[in-house]
Amino acid sequence: MDSTNAKEIFSILKEASKDTLVVVVTHDVEASKTYGDYLIELKDGQIVNSTLEKENDESKVSFKYFKNKKSFGTYKKSFKINIKKRPLRLACASFLMICSTGFLSFPATLLNVNKNETIIKSMLDNNETSVTVKKGQYFVDKQNDVVGTGSKGRMVERDKEFVSNELGENIDGVYCGMSDIFKNSILLKSTDSIPSAYVSYSPNGFVEVDNDLLNRYKFDLTDGRLPSNDNEIALTSYELSLYKYFGLSDSNDNRYTITSANDLIGKSIISEDQTFIVTGIIDTHINKRYTIDSIASNEKIAKEFDRLIESGMHNVIFTNKGFYKNNYSLKNKYREYIDFEDNGTLYDVSLELTKCNGKVFLQKQYINKAYNYDHYTNKLYKFDDSKDSEGVYLSYEKFYEFRFNGQFESYISNFVAQDLYDSNKELFDASEEIYNYYQYYNYLKDNDFEDNKYLHLNKDYFVNTFLKAKNKDFIKTDDDRYVELEYSKNNKIKAEVIGVYINENTEDTNNVIASKEVYNKLSYGISNYIGEYEYITIPLSSNNYKKIIKLIETKYDNKSIQTMSNETAFVKFGFNELFNEYALSYQEVESPVLFAKNISKYIFIAAIPLVSLLIFYYFSGVIYDSKKEIGIIKSLGSTNKEIVGMYLFQNIIMSLVMAAITCALISIFIPVSNIMFYSCTKPIVTVIRYSFIPYLVTIGMTIGCVLLGTLIPMINILKMKVIDIIKKG
């Protein structure tokens, strides 16, 4: 074309460049310099020079637009172009990616359900101020694989100290063995007016109370005052409700109607062993879910309430500080067991006397582990103070034999007297504690007089006692006036013999006579011995709940023991048993939760490659479809880093929008799932909770796949020559 036409054409192109990027390919260097704003010199397909001749400030496609690294407008405009490019593909791909990430995130939500965390957080939701734990044990082999579990029974002071140190705060134990104060003081008005599940005649034990304890658990002293003397107690609001329904009777069978706390305060509460004066009522804030009507009409709620009053401090007796020390002077460290090995045999140097019912104690002897099963014998004695005015007749009542071979079994020889206890339960509990604590005892034969004459008492406590003898010549010298009472293996104490009871019965009944002092100690001090904890109560708050969960889920090392198969097993222990109504409620949904988690595990595994490939495929397709644009932008002088940043930015924005939609669906899925669980079993626990994990999985997986889907094709494209990029675009 001639110069005139050329000028006209270039003038038109110049005007058009205000709205549109105009690229002119020419060999005329002079014309390029005259009309061009930006010159790019090519040789053999390679850029050899690029020069910004002048900036067209009126142009909407200013070249500074491409060169400014901080220009958000660049990314914004590029993003709009790609959105408009293939809207149908974008819509379909977005729908598929949201669905696929949902299949990844929903299982992650279910897999994140943790039993202990669910229970503890549900307690916080309901403003509970304490959590109750029991001690458990694990049997592991040399490969540290768990081969069995069991309960450790009651706990001792060192267990309480251990938990306190682990949590770094004060905790409380509920002393067990408190007498049944309600047995003689509640008058049952009507068996129909109260559901049986609401009634507990036996307090769980006692707790020494002061203002610090009230503050620790957010309890309120609603009426009266705290006890200050050993014969004073405070009752809970739950126990007050029992007296309101059943009334109160005293030792003279006078009956009182209790309508308020003031009617009960100042009254005497008769226990089996002593009388207490009620000084105050403490509100422990029982969940409002448990009313008389709800318990009477709903069996599940009734079971929960039964567990509620078995744990925590809703059903305990509050005594003054120092009550235990003042009233229980026997210092045997029951349950403070010390095991040591002797030629493969384990012995226990502790002693246990367990009350079964009434004035009865269970005397447990040592047994040498010379059997292929663990073999224990137990002596059950009954007291009768009517036999002698100065002493107490202690008669051998029955012989029990317990064998443990893998699982617990009990073999009881002779009859079970109905007047001693109503069922085998208490005896079962007592014998099971032997099993739990691995106490090995010497075998005691029925007719072995020497073993039967011993009363097991503290070695530091000297007692006066009678001994059984077949004739009056038993005591001959002053030395004979003292006997050794075996306290544990190779540990004996000296007791003075102050009299002899002559057994007129021709049968050898293995009798022992104890003084009144010994009787009082045995029937009250030892049989109700409370140096153990039924459970440990821990203050619960939003500040320490994570420490409590860690405590529950940690398995602590213990010493090795000999199993029944003579193989070495290692016992790990932990405070793993949450014992309350929330734990019971979780059991209602545990099976469907476990089923859902197992299904979710496989869905999660299958969804990972599906989601990854889908996201990768879509965003890599976006890059490959933009080859021509990439080539042009690169030809205009943008660096590889700038080009990658621009396309990476737009892809991440798109992916985050999709991830946000998926996260919104997760937030809807969680309450809907809880509604489904609730509609089935109506638990008091919130099973599925909001957690950062499913959201993190969604966002992390999406961004990760977007990075790969953008960078991998971008690297391949940018390795090519500019002219090849444009040609193949």
PDB file of N, CA and C in Angstrom, residues 556-594:
ATOM      1  N   TYR A 556      -1.286 -44.871  81.010  1.00  0.00           N
ATOM      2  CA  TYR A 556      -0.058 -44.698  81.775  1.00  0.00           C
ATOM      3  C   TYR A 556       0.584 -46.055  82.047  1.00  0.00           C
ATOM      4  N   ASP A 557       1.905 -46.059  82.075  1.00  0.00           N
ATOM      5  CA  ASP A 557       2.636 -47.301  82.299  1.00  0.00           C
ATOM      6  C   ASP A 557       2.517 -47.758  83.749  1.00  0.00           C
ATOM      7  N   ASN A 558       2.524 -49.077  83.914  1.00  0.00           N
ATOM      8  CA  ASN A 558       2.509 -49.680  85.233  1.00  0.00           C
ATOM      9  C   ASN A 558       3.552 -50.792  85.237  1.00  0.00           C
ATOM     10  N   LYS A 559       3.728 -51.441  86.371  1.00  0.00           N
ATOM     11  CA  LYS A 559       4.731 -52.505  86.438  1.00  0.00           C
ATOM     12  C   LYS A 559       4.223 -53.779  85.777  1.00  0.00           C
ATOM     13  N   SER A 560       5.127 -54.692  85.487  1.00  0.00           N
ATOM     14  CA  SER A 560       4.739 -55.960  84.860  1.00  0.00           C
ATOM     15  C   SER A 560       4.160 -56.895  85.913  1.00  0.00           C
ATOM     16  N   ILE A 561       3.299 -57.769  85.479  1.00  0.00           N
ATOM     17  CA  ILE A 561       2.710 -58.758  86.369  1.00  0.00           C
ATOM     18  C   ILE A 561       2.780 -60.120  85.707  1.00  0.00           C
ATOM     19  N   GLN A 562       2.543 -61.155  86.513  1.00  0.00           N
ATOM     20  CA  GLN A 562       2.488 -62.507  85.977  1.00  0.00           C
ATOM     21  C   GLN A 562       1.038 -62.847  85.664  1.00  0.00           C
ATOM     22  N   THR A 563       0.755 -63.233  84.458  1.00  0.00           N
ATOM     23  CA  THR A 563      -0.596 -63.633  84.110  1.00  0.00           C
ATOM     24  C   THR A 563      -0.803 -65.089  84.466  1.00  0.00           C
ATOM     25  N   MET A 564      -2.034 -65.556  84.290  1.00  0.00           N
ATOM     26  CA  MET A 564      -2.358 -66.919  84.659  1.00  0.00           C
ATOM     27  C   MET A 564      -1.652 -67.939  83.774  1.00  0.00           C
ATOM     28  N   SER A 565      -1.238 -67.520  82.598  1.00  0.00           N
ATOM     29  CA  SER A 565      -0.540 -68.437  81.702  1.00  0.00           C
ATOM     30  C   SER A 565       0.972 -68.365  81.897  1.00  0.00           C
ATOM     31  N   ASN A 566       1.388 -67.672  82.997  1.00  0.00           N
ATOM     32  CA  ASN A 566       2.805 -67.519  83.337  1.00  0.00           C
ATOM     33  C   ASN A 566       3.591 -66.738  82.293  1.00  0.00           C
ATOM     34  N   GLU A 567       2.895 -65.975  81.476  1.00  0.00           N
ATOM     35  CA  GLU A 567       3.560 -65.094  80.539  1.00  0.00           C
ATOM     36  C   GLU A 567       3.548 -63.685  81.111  1.00  0.00           C
ATOM     37  N   THR A 568       4.534 -62.919  80.751  1.00  0.00           N
ATOM     38  CA  THR A 568       4.597 -61.553  81.255  1.00  0.00           C
ATOM     39  C   THR A 568       3.676 -60.651  80.461  1.00  0.00           C
ATOM     40  N   ALA A 569       2.806 -59.987  81.167  1.00  0.00           N
ATOM     41  CA  ALA A 569       1.936 -58.995  80.549  1.00  0.00           C
ATOM     42  C   ALA A 569       2.214 -57.662  81.213  1.00  0.00           C
ATOM     43  N   PHE A 570       1.973 -56.609  80.510  1.00  0.00           N
ATOM     44  CA  PHE A 570       2.202 -55.279  81.041  1.00  0.00           C
ATOM     45  C   PHE A 570       0.867 -54.590  81.240  1.00  0.00           C
ATOM     46  N   VAL A 571       0.713 -54.007  82.392  1.00  0.00           N
ATOM     47  CA  VAL A 571      -0.540 -53.354  82.729  1.00  0.00           C
ATOM     48  C   VAL A 571      -0.364 -51.851  82.580  1.00  0.00           C
ATOM     49  N   LYS A 572      -1.162 -51.268  81.728  1.00  0.00           N
ATOM     50  CA  LYS A 572      -1.236 -49.816  81.634  1.00  0.00           C
ATOM     51  C   LYS A 572      -2.549 -49.391  82.274  1.00  0.00           C
ATOM     52  N   PHE A 573      -2.515 -48.309  83.014  1.00  0.00           N
ATOM     53  CA  PHE A 573      -3.735 -47.866  83.657  1.00  0.00           C
ATOM     54  C   PHE A 573      -4.090 -46.473  83.171  1.00  0.00           C
ATOM     55  N   GLY A 574      -5.321 -46.125  83.368  1.00  0.00           N
ATOM     56  CA  GLY A 574      -5.772 -44.797  82.981  1.00  0.00           C
ATOM     57  C   GLY A 574      -7.097 -44.485  83.643  1.00  0.00           C
ATOM     58  N   PHE A 575      -7.421 -43.207  83.718  1.00  0.00           N
ATOM     59  CA  PHE A 575      -8.685 -42.786  84.296  1.00  0.00           C
ATOM     60  C   PHE A 575      -9.668 -42.621  83.136  1.00  0.00           C
ATOM     61  N   ASN A 576      -9.985 -43.766  82.558  1.00  0.00           N
ATOM     62  CA  ASN A 576     -10.631 -43.772  81.248  1.00  0.00           C
ATOM     63  C   ASN A 576     -12.129 -43.930  81.299  1.00  0.00           C
ATOM     64  N   GLU A 577     -12.683 -44.109  82.469  1.00  0.00           N
ATOM     65  CA  GLU A 577     -14.104 -44.399  82.524  1.00  0.00           C
ATOM     66  C   GLU A 577     -14.874 -43.175  83.006  1.00  0.00           C
ATOM     67  N   LEU A 578     -15.536 -42.512  82.070  1.00  0.00           N
ATOM     68  CA  LEU A 578     -16.446 -41.440  82.446  1.00  0.00           C
ATOM     69  C   LEU A 578     -17.726 -42.079  82.959  1.00  0.00           C
ATOM     70  N   PHE A 579     -18.119 -41.694  84.147  1.00  0.00           N
ATOM     71  CA  PHE A 579     -19.236 -42.379  84.789  1.00  0.00           C
ATOM     72  C   PHE A 579     -20.302 -41.355  85.138  1.00  0.00           C
ATOM     73  N   ASN A 580     -21.205 -41.075  84.199  1.00  0.00           N
ATOM     74  CA  ASN A 580     -22.306 -40.154  84.474  1.00  0.00           C
ATOM     75  C   ASN A 580     -23.413 -40.364  83.445  1.00  0.00           C
ATOM     76  N   GLU A 581     -24.447 -39.536  83.533  1.00  0.00           N
ATOM     77  CA  GLU A 581     -25.592 -39.696  82.639  1.00  0.00           C
ATOM     78  C   GLU A 581     -25.261 -39.357  81.201  1.00  0.00           C
ATOM     79  N   TYR A 582     -24.252 -38.512  80.982  1.00  0.00           N
ATOM     80  CA  TYR A 582     -23.868 -38.158  79.615  1.00  0.00           C
ATOM     81  C   TYR A 582     -23.184 -39.352  78.933  1.00  0.00           C
ATOM     82  N   ALA A 583     -22.341 -40.053  79.686  1.00  0.00           N
ATOM     83  CA  ALA A 583     -21.704 -41.249  79.140  1.00  0.00           C
ATOM     84  C   ALA A 583     -22.748 -42.319  78.821  1.00  0.00           C
ATOM     85  N   LEU A 584     -23.749 -42.427  79.682  1.00  0.00           N
ATOM     86  CA  LEU A 584     -24.824 -43.392  79.438  1.00  0.00           C
ATOM     87  C   LEU A 584     -25.627 -42.994  78.206  1.00  0.00           C
ATOM     88  N   SER A 585     -25.885 -41.692  78.062  1.00  0.00           N
ATOM     89  CA  SER A 585     -26.640 -41.216  76.902  1.00  0.00           C
ATOM     90  C   SER A 585     -25.875 -41.451  75.607  1.00  0.00           C
ATOM     91  N   TYR A 586     -24.546 -41.273  75.658  1.00  0.00           N
ATOM     92  CA  TYR A 586     -23.749 -41.500  74.452  1.00  0.00           C
ATOM     93  C   TYR A 586     -23.831 -42.958  74.008  1.00  0.00           C
ATOM     94  N   GLN A 587     -23.976 -43.866  74.976  1.00  0.00           N
ATOM     95  CA  GLN A 587     -24.092 -45.281  74.616  1.00  0.00           C
ATOM     96  C   GLN A 587     -25.302 -45.532  73.719  1.00  0.00           C
ATOM     97  N   GLU A 588     -26.335 -44.685  73.843  1.00  0.00           N
ATOM     98  CA  GLU A 588     -27.533 -44.853  73.025  1.00  0.00           C
ATOM     99  C   GLU A 588     -27.243 -44.617  71.540  1.00  0.00           C
ATOM    100  N   VAL A 589     -26.299 -43.740  71.258  1.00  0.00           N
ATOM    101  CA  VAL A 589     -26.007 -43.408  69.859  1.00  0.00           C
ATOM    102  C   VAL A 589     -24.668 -43.969  69.400  1.00  0.00           C
ATOM    103  N   GLU A 590     -23.969 -44.651  70.279  1.00  0.00           N
ATOM    104  CA  GLU A 590     -22.626 -45.112  69.944  1.00  0.00           C
ATOM    105  C   GLU A 590     -22.617 -46.068  68.765  1.00  0.00           C
ATOM    106  N   SER A 591     -23.579 -46.984  68.713  1.00  0.00           N
ATOM    107  CA  SER A 591     -23.610 -47.949  67.604  1.00  0.00           C
ATOM    108  C   SER A 591     -23.837 -47.276  66.263  1.00  0.00           C
ATOM    109  N   PRO A 592     -24.875 -46.414  66.105  1.00  0.00           N
ATOM    110  CA  PRO A 592     -25.018 -45.736  64.804  1.00  0.00           C
ATOM    111  C   PRO A 592     -23.852 -44.811  64.475  1.00  0.00           C
ATOM    112  N   VAL A 593     -23.235 -44.212  65.503  1.00  0.00           N
ATOM    113  CA  VAL A 593     -22.081 -43.347  65.251  1.00  0.00           C
ATOM    114  C   VAL A 593     -20.915 -44.169  64.712  1.00  0.00           C
ATOM    115  N   LEU A 594     -20.653 -45.312  65.340  1.00  0.00           N
ATOM    116  CA  LEU A 594     -19.568 -46.175  64.867  1.00  0.00           C
ATOM    117  C   LEU A 594     -19.838 -46.682  63.463  1.00  0.00           C
TER     118      LEU A 594
END
